[in-house]
PDB file of C-alpha atoms in Angstrom:
ATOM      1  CA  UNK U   1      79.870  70.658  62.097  1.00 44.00           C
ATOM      2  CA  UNK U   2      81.515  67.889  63.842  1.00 44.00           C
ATOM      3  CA  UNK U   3      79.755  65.551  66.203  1.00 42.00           C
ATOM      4  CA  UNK U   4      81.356  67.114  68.774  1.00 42.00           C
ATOM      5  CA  UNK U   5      81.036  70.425  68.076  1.00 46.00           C
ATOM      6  CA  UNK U   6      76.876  69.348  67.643  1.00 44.00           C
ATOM      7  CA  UNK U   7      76.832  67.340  70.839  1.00 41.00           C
ATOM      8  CA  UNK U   8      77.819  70.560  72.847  1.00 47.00           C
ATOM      9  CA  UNK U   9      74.978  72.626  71.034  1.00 46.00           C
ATOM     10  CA  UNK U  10      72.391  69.810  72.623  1.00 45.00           C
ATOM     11  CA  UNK U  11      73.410  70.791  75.497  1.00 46.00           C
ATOM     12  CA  UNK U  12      73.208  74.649  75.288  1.00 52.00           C
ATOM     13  CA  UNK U  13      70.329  75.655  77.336  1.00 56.00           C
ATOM     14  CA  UNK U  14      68.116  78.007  75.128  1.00 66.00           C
ATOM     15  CA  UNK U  15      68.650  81.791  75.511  1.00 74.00           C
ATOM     16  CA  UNK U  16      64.840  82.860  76.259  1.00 74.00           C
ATOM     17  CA  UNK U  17      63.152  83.059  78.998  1.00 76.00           C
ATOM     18  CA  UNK U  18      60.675  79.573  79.319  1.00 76.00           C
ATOM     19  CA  UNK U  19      59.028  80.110  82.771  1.00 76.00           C
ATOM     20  CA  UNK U  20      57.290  77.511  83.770  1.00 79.00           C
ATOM     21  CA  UNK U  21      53.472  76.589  84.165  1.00 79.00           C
ATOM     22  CA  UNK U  22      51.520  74.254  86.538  1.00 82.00           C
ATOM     23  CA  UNK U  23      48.369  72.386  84.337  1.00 81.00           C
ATOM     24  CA  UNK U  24      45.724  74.798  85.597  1.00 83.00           C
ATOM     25  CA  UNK U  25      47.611  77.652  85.334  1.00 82.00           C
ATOM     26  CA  UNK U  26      44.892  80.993  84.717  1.00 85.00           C
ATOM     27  CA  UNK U  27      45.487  84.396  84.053  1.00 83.00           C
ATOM     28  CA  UNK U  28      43.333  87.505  85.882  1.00 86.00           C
ATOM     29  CA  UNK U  29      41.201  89.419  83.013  1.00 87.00           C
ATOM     30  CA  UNK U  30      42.586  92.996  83.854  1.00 90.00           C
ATOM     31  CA  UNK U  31      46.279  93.839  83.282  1.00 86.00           C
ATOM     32  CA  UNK U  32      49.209  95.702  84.885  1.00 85.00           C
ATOM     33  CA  UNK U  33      50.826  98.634  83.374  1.00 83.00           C
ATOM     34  CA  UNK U  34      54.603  97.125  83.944  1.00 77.00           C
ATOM     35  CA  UNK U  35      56.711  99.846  81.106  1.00 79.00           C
ATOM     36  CA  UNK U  36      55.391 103.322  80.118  1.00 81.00           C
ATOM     37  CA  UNK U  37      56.381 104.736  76.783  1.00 83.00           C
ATOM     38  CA  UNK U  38      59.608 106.084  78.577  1.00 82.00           C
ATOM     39  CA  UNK U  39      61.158 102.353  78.505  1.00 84.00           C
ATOM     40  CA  UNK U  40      59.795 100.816  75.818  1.00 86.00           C
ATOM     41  CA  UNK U  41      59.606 103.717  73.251  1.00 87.00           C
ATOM     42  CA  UNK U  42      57.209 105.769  70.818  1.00 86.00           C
ATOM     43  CA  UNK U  43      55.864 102.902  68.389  1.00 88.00           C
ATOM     44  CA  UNK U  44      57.602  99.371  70.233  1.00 88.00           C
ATOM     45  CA  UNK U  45      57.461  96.292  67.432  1.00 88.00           C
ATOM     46  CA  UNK U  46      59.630  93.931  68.714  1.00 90.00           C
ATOM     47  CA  UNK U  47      60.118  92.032  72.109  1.00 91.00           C
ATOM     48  CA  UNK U  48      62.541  89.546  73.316  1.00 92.00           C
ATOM     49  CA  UNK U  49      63.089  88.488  77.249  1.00 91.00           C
ATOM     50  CA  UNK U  50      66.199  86.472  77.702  1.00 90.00           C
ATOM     51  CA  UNK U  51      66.784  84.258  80.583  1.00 86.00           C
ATOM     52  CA  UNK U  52      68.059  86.621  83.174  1.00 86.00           C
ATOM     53  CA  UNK U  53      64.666  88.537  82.888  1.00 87.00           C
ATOM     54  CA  UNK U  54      66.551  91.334  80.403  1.00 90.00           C
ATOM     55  CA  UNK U  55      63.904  93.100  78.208  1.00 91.00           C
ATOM     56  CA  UNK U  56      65.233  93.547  74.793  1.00 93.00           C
ATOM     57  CA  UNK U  57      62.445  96.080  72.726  1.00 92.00           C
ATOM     58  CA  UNK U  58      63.045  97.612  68.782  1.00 90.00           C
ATOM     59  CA  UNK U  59      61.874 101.141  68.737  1.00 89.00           C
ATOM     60  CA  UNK U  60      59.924 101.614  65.092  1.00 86.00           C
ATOM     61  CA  UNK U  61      59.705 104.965  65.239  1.00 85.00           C
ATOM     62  CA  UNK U  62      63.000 106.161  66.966  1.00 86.00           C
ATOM     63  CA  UNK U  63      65.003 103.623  65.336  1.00 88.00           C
ATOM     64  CA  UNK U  64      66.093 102.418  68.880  1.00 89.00           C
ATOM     65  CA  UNK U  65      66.988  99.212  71.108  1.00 92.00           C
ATOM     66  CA  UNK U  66      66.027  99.743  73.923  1.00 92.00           C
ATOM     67  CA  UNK U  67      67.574  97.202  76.635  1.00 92.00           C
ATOM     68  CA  UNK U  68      66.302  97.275  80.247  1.00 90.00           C
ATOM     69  CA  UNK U  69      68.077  94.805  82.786  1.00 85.00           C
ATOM     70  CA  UNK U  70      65.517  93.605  85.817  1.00 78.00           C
ATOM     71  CA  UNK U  71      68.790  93.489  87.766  1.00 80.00           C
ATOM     72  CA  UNK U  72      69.725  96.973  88.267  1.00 78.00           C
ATOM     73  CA  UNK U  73      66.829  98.292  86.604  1.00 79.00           C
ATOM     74  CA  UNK U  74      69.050 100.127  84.464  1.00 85.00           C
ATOM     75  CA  UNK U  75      67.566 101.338  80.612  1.00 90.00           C
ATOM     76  CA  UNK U  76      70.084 101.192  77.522  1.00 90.00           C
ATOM     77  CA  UNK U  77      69.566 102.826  74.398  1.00 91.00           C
ATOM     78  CA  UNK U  78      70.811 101.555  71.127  1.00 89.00           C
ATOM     79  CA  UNK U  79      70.144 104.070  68.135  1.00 89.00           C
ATOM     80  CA  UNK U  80      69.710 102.198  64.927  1.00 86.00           C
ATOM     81  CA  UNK U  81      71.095 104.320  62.416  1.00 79.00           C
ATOM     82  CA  UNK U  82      69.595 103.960  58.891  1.00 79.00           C
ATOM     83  CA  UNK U  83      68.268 100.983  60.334  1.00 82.00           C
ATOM     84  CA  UNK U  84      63.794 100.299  60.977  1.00 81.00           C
ATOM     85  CA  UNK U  85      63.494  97.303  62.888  1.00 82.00           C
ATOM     86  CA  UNK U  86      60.538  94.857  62.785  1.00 76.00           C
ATOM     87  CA  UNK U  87      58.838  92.257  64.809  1.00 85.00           C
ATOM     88  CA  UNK U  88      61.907  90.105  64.199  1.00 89.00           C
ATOM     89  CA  UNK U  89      64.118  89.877  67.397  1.00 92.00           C
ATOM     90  CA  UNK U  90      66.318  87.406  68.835  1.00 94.00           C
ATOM     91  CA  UNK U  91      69.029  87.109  71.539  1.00 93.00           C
ATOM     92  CA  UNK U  92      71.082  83.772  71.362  1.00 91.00           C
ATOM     93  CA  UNK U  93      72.872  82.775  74.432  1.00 87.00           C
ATOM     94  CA  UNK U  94      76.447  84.584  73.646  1.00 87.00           C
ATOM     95  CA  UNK U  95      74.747  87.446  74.167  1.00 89.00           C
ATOM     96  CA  UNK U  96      74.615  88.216  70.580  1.00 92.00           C
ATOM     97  CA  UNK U  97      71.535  90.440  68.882  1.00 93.00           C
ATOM     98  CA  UNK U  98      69.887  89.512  65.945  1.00 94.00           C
ATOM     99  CA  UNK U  99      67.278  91.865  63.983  1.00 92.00           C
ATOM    100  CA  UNK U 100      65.806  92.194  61.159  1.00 90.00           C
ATOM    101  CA  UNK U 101      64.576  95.685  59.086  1.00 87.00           C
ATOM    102  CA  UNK U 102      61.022  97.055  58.130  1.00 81.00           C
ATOM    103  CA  UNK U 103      62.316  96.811  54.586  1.00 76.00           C
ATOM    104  CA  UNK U 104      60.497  94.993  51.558  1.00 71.00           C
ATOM    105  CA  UNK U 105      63.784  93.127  51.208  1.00 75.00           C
ATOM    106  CA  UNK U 106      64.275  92.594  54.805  1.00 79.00           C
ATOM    107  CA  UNK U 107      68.170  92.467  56.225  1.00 87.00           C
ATOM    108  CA  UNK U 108      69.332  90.635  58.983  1.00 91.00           C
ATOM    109  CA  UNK U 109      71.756  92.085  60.955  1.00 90.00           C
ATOM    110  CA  UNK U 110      73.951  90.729  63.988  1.00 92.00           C
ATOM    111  CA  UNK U 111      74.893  93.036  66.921  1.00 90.00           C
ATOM    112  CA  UNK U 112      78.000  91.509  69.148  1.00 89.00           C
ATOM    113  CA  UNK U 113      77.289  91.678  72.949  1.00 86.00           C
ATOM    114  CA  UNK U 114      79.179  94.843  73.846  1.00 86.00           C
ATOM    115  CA  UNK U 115      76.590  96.459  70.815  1.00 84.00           C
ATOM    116  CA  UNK U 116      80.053  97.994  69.078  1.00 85.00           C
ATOM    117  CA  UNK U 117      79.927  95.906  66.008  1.00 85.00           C
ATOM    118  CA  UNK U 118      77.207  94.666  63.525  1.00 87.00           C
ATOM    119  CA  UNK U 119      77.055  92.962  60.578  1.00 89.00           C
ATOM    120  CA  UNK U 120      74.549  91.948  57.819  1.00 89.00           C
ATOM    121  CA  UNK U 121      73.922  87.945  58.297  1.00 90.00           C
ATOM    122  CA  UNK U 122      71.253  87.641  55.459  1.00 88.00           C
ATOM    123  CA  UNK U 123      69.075  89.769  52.926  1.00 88.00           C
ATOM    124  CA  UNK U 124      64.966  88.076  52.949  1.00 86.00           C
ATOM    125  CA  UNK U 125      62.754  88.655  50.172  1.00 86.00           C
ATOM    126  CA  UNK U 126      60.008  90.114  52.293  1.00 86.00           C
ATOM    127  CA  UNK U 127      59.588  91.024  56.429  1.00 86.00           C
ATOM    128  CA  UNK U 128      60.848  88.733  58.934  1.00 89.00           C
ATOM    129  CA  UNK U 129      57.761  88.862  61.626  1.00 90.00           C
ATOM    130  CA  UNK U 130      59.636  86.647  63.360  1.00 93.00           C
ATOM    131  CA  UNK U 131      63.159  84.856  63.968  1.00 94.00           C
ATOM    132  CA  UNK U 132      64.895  82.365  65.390  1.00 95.00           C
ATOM    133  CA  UNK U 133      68.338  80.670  65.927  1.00 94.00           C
ATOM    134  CA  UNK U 134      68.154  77.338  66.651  1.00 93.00           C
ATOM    135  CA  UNK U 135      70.994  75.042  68.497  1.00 90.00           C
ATOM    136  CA  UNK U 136      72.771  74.560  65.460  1.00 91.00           C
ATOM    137  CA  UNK U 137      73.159  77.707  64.420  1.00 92.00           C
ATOM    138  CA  UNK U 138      70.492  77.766  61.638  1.00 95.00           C
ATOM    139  CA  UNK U 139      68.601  81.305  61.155  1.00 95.00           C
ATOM    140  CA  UNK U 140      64.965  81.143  61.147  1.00 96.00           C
ATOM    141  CA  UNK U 141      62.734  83.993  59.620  1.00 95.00           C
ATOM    142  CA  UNK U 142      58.747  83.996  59.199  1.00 95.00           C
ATOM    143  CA  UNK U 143      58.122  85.856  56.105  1.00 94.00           C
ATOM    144  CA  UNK U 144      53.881  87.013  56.669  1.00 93.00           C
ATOM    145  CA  UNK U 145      53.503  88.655  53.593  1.00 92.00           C
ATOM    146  CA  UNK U 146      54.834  85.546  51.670  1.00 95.00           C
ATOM    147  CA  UNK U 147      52.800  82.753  54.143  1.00 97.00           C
ATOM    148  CA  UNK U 148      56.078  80.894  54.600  1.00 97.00           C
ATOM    149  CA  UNK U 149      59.195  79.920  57.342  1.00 98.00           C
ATOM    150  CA  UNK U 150      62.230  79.803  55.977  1.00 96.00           C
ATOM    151  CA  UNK U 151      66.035  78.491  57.287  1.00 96.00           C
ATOM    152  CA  UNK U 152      69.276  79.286  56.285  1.00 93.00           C
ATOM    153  CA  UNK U 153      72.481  78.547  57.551  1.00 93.00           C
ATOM    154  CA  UNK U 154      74.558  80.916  59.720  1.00 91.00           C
ATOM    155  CA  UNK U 155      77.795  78.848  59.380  1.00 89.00           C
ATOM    156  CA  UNK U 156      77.888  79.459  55.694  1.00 86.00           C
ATOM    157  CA  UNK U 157      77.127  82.760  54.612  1.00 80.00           C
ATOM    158  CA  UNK U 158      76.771  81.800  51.213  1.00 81.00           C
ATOM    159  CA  UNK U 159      74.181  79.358  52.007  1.00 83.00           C
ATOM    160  CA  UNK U 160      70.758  79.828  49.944  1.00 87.00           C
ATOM    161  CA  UNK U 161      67.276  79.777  52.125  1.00 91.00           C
ATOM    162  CA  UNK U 162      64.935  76.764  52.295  1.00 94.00           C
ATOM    163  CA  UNK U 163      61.772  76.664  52.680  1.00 96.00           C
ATOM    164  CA  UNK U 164      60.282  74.929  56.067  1.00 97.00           C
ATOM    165  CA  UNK U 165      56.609  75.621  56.003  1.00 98.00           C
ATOM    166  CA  UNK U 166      54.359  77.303  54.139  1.00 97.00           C
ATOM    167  CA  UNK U 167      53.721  76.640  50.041  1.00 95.00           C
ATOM    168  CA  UNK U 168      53.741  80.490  49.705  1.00 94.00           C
ATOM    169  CA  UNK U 169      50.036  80.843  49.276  1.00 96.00           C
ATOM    170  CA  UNK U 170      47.508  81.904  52.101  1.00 97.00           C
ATOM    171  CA  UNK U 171      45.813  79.106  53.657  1.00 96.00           C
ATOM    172  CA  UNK U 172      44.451  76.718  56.599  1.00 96.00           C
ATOM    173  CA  UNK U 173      44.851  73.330  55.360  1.00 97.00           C
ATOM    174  CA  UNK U 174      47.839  71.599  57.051  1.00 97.00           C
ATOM    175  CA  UNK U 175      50.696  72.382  54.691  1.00 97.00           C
ATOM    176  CA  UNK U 176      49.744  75.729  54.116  1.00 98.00           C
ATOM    177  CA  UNK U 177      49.889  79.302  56.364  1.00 98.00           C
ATOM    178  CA  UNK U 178      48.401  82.551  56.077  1.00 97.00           C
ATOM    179  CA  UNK U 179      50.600  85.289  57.655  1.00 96.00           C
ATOM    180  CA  UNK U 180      52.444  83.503  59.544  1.00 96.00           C
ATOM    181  CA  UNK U 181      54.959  85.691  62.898  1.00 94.00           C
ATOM    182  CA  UNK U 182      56.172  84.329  66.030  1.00 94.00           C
ATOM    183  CA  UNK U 183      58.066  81.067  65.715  1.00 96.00           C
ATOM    184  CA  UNK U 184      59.834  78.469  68.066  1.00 95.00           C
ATOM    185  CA  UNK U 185      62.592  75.610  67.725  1.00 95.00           C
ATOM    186  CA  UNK U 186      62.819  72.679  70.184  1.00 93.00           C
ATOM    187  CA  UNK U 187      66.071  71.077  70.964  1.00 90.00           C
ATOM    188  CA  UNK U 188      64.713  67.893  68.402  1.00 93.00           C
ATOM    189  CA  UNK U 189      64.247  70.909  65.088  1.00 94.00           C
ATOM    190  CA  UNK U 190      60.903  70.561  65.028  1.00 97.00           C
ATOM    191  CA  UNK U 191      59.151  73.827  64.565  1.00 97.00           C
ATOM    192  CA  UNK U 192      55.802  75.921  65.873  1.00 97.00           C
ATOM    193  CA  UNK U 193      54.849  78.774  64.199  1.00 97.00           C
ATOM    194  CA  UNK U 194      52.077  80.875  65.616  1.00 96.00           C
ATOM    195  CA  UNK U 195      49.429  81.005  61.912  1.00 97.00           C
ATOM    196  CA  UNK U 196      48.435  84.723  62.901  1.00 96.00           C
ATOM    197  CA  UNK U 197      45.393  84.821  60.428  1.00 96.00           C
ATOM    198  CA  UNK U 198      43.991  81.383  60.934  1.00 97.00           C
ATOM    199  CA  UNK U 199      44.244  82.237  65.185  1.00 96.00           C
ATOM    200  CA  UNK U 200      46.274  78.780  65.388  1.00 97.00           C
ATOM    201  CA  UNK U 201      49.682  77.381  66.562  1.00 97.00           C
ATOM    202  CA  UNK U 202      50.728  74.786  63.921  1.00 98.00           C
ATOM    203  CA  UNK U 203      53.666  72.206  64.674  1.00 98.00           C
ATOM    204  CA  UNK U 204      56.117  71.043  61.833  1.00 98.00           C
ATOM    205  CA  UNK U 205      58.009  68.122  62.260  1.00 97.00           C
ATOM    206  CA  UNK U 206      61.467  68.047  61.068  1.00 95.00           C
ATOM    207  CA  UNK U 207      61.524  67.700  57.564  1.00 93.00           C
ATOM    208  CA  UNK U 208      58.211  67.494  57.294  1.00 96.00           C
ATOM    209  CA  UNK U 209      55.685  69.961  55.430  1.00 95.00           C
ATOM    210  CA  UNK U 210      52.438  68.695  56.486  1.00 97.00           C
ATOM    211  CA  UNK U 211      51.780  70.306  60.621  1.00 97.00           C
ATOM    212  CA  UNK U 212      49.649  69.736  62.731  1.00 97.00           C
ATOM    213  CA  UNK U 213      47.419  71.790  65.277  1.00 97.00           C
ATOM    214  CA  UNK U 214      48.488  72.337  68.531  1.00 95.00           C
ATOM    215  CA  UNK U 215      46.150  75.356  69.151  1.00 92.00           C
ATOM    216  CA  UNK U 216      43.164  77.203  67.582  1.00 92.00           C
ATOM    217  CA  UNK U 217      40.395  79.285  68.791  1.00 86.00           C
ATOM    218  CA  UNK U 218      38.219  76.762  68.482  1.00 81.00           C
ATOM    219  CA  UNK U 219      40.288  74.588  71.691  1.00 73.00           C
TER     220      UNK U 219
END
């Protein structure tokens, strides 16, 4: 990538929807039913909200993506053929769908905008319980069963996977993870996965393997 071509992905604001939160911010203890199974499907695994309040949900059971728009509060309905999503969602800002199967050796497909055309972007040894694109185009995929976050390039198809967190083995010192799902990239590469089974959010710097807590139950 050129430094041009990398200076305009700094400036690409990120496709997800980042409301924002005063310091004192509390929640009330009883929710709101907001989607009945009619929207969001029989067995719903996946979730992604992008920033124009669209509600992108995979469909386990049906094989579906199910895509409701807050604007016109219209409901579309992708069928996945021969395809069982996961957890693993993610919408970049082109509009442009990425999922990944409920498949031992979990594939990583791309969806174009207008949903007409797909293609297989990368085959994981294991589930991807979570993904992520970051701003220069590098594919991000928590693999839980493996306690690990990978990154591989999307430019290069032919790219091999790396290994960003995790040592592979379950555990809660600060260079290790134990089923690791929902992950985030900043703008600066540095990385927060959420450590499912050790109820903490740990932060890896760039390049770095040792993270820190951000989070626990215990704060």
């Amino acid at each position: 990538m050129n430094q041009l071509s990398y200076l305009s992905y700094l400036n690409v604001i990120f496709s997800l929807n980042q409301p924002k939160f005063c310091p004192v911010v509390s929640w009330q203890t009883n929710g709101s039913i907001i989607a009945n199974s009619t929207m969001i499907g029989t067995v719903p695994i996946g979730m992604f909200i992008d920033n124009n309040n669209t509600i992108y949900i995979t469909d386990q059971h049906d094989k579906q993506l199910r895509i409701y728009n807050e604007r016109d509060s219209k409901l579309k309905i992708i069928n996945l053929t021969n395809f069982s999503p996961s957890n693993g969602i993610f919408i970049t800002n082109h509009g442009e769908i990425y999922l990944s199967s409920q498949t031992e050796h979990s594939q990583i497909v791309k969806w174009s905008k207008d949903l007409k055309t797909h293609v297989t972007v990368a085959n994981i040894e294991g589930i991807c319980y979570g993904l992520f694109v970051d701003i220069a185009n590098n594919l991000y995929c928590s693999v839980s069963d493996n306690h690990q976050v990978i990154k591989r390039s999307l430019w290069d198809m032919n790219s091999l996977s790396t290994i960003v967190a995790g040592n592979g083995s379950c555990g809660s010192t600060s260079n290790t993870l134990c089923r690791p799902s929902g992950i985030f990239v900043d703008t600066n590469f540095n990385l927060y996965v959420a450590d499912t089974n050790n109820s903490r959010i740990q932060f890896f710097k760039q390049g770095k393997s040792d993270g820190e807590t951000v989070v626990s139950k215990d704060t």
